[in-house]
Each structure stands twice: as structure tokens, then as C-alpha cells.
Tab-separated table of C-alpha atoms in Angstrom:
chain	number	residue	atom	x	y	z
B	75	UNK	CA	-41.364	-42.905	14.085
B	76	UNK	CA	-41.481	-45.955	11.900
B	77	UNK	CA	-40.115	-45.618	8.695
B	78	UNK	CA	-42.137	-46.466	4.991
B	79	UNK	CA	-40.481	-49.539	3.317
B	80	UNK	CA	-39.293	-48.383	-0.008
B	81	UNK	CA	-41.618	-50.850	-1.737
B	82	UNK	CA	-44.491	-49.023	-0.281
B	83	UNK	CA	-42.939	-45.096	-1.546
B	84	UNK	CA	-42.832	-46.916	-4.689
B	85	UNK	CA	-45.863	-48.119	-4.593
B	86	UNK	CA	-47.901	-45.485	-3.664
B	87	UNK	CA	-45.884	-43.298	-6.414
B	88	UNK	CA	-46.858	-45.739	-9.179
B	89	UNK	CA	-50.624	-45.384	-7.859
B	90	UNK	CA	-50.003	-40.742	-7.206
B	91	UNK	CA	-48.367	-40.358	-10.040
B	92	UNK	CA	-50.193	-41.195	-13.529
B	93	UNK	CA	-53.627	-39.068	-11.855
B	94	UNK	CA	-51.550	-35.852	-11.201
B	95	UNK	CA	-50.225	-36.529	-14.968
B	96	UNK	CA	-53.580	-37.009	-16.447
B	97	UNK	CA	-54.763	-33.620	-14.158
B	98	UNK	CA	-51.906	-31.452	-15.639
B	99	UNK	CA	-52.897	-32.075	-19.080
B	100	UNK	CA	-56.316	-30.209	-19.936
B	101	UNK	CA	-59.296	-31.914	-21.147
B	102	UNK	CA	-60.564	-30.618	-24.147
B	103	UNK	CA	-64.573	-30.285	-23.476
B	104	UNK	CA	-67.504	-29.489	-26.152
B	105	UNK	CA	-71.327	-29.141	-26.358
B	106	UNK	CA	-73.921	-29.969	-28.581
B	107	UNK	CA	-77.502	-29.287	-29.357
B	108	UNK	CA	-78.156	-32.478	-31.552
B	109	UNK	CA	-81.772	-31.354	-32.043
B	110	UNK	CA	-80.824	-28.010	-33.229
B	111	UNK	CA	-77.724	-29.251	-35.265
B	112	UNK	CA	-80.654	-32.317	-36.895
B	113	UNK	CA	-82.959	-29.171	-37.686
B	114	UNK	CA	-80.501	-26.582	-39.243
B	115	UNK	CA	-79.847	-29.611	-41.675
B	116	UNK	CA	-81.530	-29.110	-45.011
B	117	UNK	CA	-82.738	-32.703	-45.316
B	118	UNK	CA	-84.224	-32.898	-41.993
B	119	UNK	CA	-85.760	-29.582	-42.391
B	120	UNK	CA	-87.084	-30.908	-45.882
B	121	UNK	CA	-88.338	-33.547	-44.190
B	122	UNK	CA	-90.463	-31.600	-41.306
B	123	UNK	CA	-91.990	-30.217	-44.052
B	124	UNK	CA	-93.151	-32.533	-46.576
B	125	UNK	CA	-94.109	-34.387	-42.526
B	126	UNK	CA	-96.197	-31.012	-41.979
B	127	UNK	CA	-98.017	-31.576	-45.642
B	128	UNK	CA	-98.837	-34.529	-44.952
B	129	UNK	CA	-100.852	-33.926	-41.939
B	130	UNK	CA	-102.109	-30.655	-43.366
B	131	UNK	CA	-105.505	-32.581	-43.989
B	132	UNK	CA	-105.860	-33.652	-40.112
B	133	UNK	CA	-104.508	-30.136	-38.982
B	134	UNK	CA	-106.937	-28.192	-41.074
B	135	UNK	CA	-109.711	-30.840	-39.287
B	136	UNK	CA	-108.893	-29.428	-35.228
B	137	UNK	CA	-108.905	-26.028	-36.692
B	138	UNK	CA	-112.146	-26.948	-38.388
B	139	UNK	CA	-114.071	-28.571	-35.073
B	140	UNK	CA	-112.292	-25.745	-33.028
B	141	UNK	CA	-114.163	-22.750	-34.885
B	142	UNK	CA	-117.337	-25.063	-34.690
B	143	UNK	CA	-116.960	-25.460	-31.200
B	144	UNK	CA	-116.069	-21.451	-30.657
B	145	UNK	CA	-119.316	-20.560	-32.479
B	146	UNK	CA	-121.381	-23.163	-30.378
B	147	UNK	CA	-120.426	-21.552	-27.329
B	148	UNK	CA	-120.862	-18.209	-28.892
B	149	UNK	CA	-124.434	-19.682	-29.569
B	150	UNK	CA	-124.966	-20.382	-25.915
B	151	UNK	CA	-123.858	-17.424	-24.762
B	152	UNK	CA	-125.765	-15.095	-27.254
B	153	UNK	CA	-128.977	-16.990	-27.172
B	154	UNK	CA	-129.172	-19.456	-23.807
B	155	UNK	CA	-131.077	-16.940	-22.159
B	156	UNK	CA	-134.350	-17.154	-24.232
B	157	UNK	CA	-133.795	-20.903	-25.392
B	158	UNK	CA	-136.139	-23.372	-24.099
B	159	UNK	CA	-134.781	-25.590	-21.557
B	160	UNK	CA	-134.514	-28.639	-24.211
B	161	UNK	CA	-133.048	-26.644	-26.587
B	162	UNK	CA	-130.249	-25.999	-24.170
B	163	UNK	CA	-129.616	-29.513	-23.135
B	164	UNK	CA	-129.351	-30.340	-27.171
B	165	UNK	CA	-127.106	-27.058	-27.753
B	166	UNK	CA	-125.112	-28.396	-24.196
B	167	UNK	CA	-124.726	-32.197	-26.093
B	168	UNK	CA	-124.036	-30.721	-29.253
B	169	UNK	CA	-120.597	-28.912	-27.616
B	170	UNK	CA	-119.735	-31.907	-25.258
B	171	UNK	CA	-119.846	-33.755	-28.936
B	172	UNK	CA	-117.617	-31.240	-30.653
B	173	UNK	CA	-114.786	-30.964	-27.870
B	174	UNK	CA	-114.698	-34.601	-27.784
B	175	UNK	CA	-114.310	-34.909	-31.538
B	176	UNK	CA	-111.770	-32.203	-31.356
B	177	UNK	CA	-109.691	-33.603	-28.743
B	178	UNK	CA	-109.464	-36.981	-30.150
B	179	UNK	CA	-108.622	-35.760	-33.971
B	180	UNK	CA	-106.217	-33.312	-31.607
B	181	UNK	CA	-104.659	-35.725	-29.904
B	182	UNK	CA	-103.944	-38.335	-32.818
B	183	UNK	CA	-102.426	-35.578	-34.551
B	184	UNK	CA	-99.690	-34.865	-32.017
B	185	UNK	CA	-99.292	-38.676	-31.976
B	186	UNK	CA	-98.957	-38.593	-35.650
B	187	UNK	CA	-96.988	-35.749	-35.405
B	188	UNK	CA	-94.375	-37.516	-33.108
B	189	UNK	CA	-94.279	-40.214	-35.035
B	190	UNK	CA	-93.268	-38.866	-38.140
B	191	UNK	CA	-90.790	-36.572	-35.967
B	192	UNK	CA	-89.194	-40.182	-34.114
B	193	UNK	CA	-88.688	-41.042	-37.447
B	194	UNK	CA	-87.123	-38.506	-39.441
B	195	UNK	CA	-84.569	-38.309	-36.524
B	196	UNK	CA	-84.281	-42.163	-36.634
B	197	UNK	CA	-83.736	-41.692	-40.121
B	198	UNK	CA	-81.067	-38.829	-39.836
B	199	UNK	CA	-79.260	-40.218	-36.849
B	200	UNK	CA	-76.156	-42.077	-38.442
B	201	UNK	CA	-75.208	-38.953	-40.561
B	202	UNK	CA	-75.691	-36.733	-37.349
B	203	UNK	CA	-73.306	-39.523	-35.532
B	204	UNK	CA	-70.920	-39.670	-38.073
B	205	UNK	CA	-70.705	-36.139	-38.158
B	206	UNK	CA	-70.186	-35.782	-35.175
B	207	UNK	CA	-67.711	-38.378	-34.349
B	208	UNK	CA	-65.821	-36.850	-37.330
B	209	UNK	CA	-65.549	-33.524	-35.462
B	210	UNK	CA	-64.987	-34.861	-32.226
B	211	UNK	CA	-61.893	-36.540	-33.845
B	212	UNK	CA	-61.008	-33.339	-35.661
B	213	UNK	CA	-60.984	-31.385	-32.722
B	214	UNK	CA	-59.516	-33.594	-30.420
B	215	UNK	CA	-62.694	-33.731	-27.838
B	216	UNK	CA	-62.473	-35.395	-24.506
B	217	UNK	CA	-65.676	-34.808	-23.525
B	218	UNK	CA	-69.044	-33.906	-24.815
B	219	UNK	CA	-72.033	-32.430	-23.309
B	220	UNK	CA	-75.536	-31.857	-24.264
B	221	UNK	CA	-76.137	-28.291	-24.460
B	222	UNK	CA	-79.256	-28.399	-22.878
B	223	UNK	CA	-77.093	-29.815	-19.593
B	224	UNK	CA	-74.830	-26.888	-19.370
B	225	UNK	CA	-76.086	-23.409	-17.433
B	226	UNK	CA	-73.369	-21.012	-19.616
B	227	UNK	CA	-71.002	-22.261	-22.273
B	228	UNK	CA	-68.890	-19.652	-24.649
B	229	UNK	CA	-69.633	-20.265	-28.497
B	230	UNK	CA	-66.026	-21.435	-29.000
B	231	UNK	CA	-67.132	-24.543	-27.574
B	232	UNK	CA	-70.540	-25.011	-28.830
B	233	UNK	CA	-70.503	-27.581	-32.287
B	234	UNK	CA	-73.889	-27.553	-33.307
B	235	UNK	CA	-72.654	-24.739	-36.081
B	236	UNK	CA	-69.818	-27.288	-37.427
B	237	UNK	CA	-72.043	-30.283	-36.793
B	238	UNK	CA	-74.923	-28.939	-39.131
B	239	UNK	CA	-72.029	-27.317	-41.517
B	240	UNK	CA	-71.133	-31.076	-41.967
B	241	UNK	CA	-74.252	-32.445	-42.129
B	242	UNK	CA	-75.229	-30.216	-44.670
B	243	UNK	CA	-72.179	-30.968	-46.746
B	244	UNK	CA	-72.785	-35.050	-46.594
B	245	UNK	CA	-76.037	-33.805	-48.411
């Protein structure tokens, strides 16, 4: 049996040694819900708001051209049976118009609505960082996960609570 030069054992215990040291000391793990932590902060919340006013004009539109739609149908329905044939075709045009209408002011409303959303959170982002890197610093946190990642974590090791405690205090 050849034998190791010493070199080698010394070698290979200079390459063994600092990974069983770094595995015997624990690694101090946390998660985070940044949306939730953004949202329980008054000034973001404040923010979805006065965002939600300000579209209050286009969301009271969809609801508007949905009930007009609803009672075309309802139209149809009731009276199709003894409307003349042109009459239905007009009624027919007249809904194809109105769910066209409504999905269009619909669907620039949820683009307006993300917008706004992008940039309130744009807009909130440093304080939520610096919070954030504040407690991870504080706590001493190796590593951080989204909470949305993780199957089962206990509350002990959740920080959206202290993240939106701080947040709320930088306000």
C-alpha cells in the first residue's frame, strides 16, 4: 500500500477543513413577503388609495357598459322571440358594440391599474430595502427567502411583521 506524502494530508486538510467549519456553525435563515410587508405600510396603502380614486371615473365606466350590456342581453332574451329578424341583427350589433367597448375601457383600466401599482412600489422600494437590510443586519441573517418560495415556515422566522413595523416608523 503506497503511502500519502504529507504535503498531500496537508493539503487535502487545508481544502476538508474550513467546509466542515462553515457546516458546524448554523446559518441563520429568514423569509419575507415584500408585497405584503409594501402593503401593511401606511404610505403605500395611502397610496393604493388615492391610485383607486383616481381611476374611480374609468371603474365606474366598465361597471356602467357592463349593466348596459346585462340588460341588452336581458332584452334578447325577453323579447328575441317576437322581434323581427332586423331588429335582432341591430339588437345582436348593438351587444357585439357594448362588449367591445367594455373590454377595451376594461382592459386599459387594469393597464392603468398596473401602472400606477409598478409605480407606487418603484416609489416605495428604497425604504422597503433599507428596511430590510437594516433587519437583516440586526438579526444577523444569512439567508433570505421569499415567502412565497417556501412550502411551511414557523412565524419566528417570517419578517414581513418587523419589516412593515420599520417601514412604518421611517414614515
Amino acid at each position: 500500500m503506497k503511502r500519502m506524502p504529507i504535503s498531500m494530508l496537508a493539503l487535502l486538510a487545508l481544502l476538508v477543513l474550513p467546509g466542515l467549519a462553515l457546516a458546524e456553525q448554523p446559518q441563520r435563515i429568514a423569509v419575507l413577503d415584500w408585497q405584503a410587508a409594501l402593503m401593511e405600510s401606511e404610505k403605500v396603502r395611502n397610496d393604493m388609495q388615492q391610485a383607486e380614486r383616481q381611476l374611480s371615473n374609468e371603474q365606474a365606466r366598465v361597471r356602467q357598459l357592463a349593466e348596459e350590456g346585462r340588460g341588452l342581453q336581458e332584452r334578447m332574451q325577453r323579447d328575441g322571440s317576437i322581434m323581427s329578424e332586423t331588429e335582432r341583427r341591430q339588437l345582436q350589433q348593438q351587444m357585439e358594440q357594448k362588449l367591445q367597448e367594455y373590454q377595451l375601457t376594461r382592459n386599459r383600466l387594469q393597464q392603468q391599474q398596473q401602472e400606477l401599482r409598478q409605480e407606487i412600489i418603484n416609489r416605495h422600494r428604497p425604504a422597503l430595502e433599507r428596511a430590510v437590510n437594516e433587519l437583516l443586519q440586526q438579526h444577523n441573517i444569512d439567508i433570505l427567502l421569499d415567502r412565497g418560495a417556501v412550502a411551511f415556515a414557523k412565524p419566528q422566522y417570517d419578517l414581513t411583521p418587523a419589516v412593515a413595523e420599520k417601514l412604518n416608523a421611517q414614515e
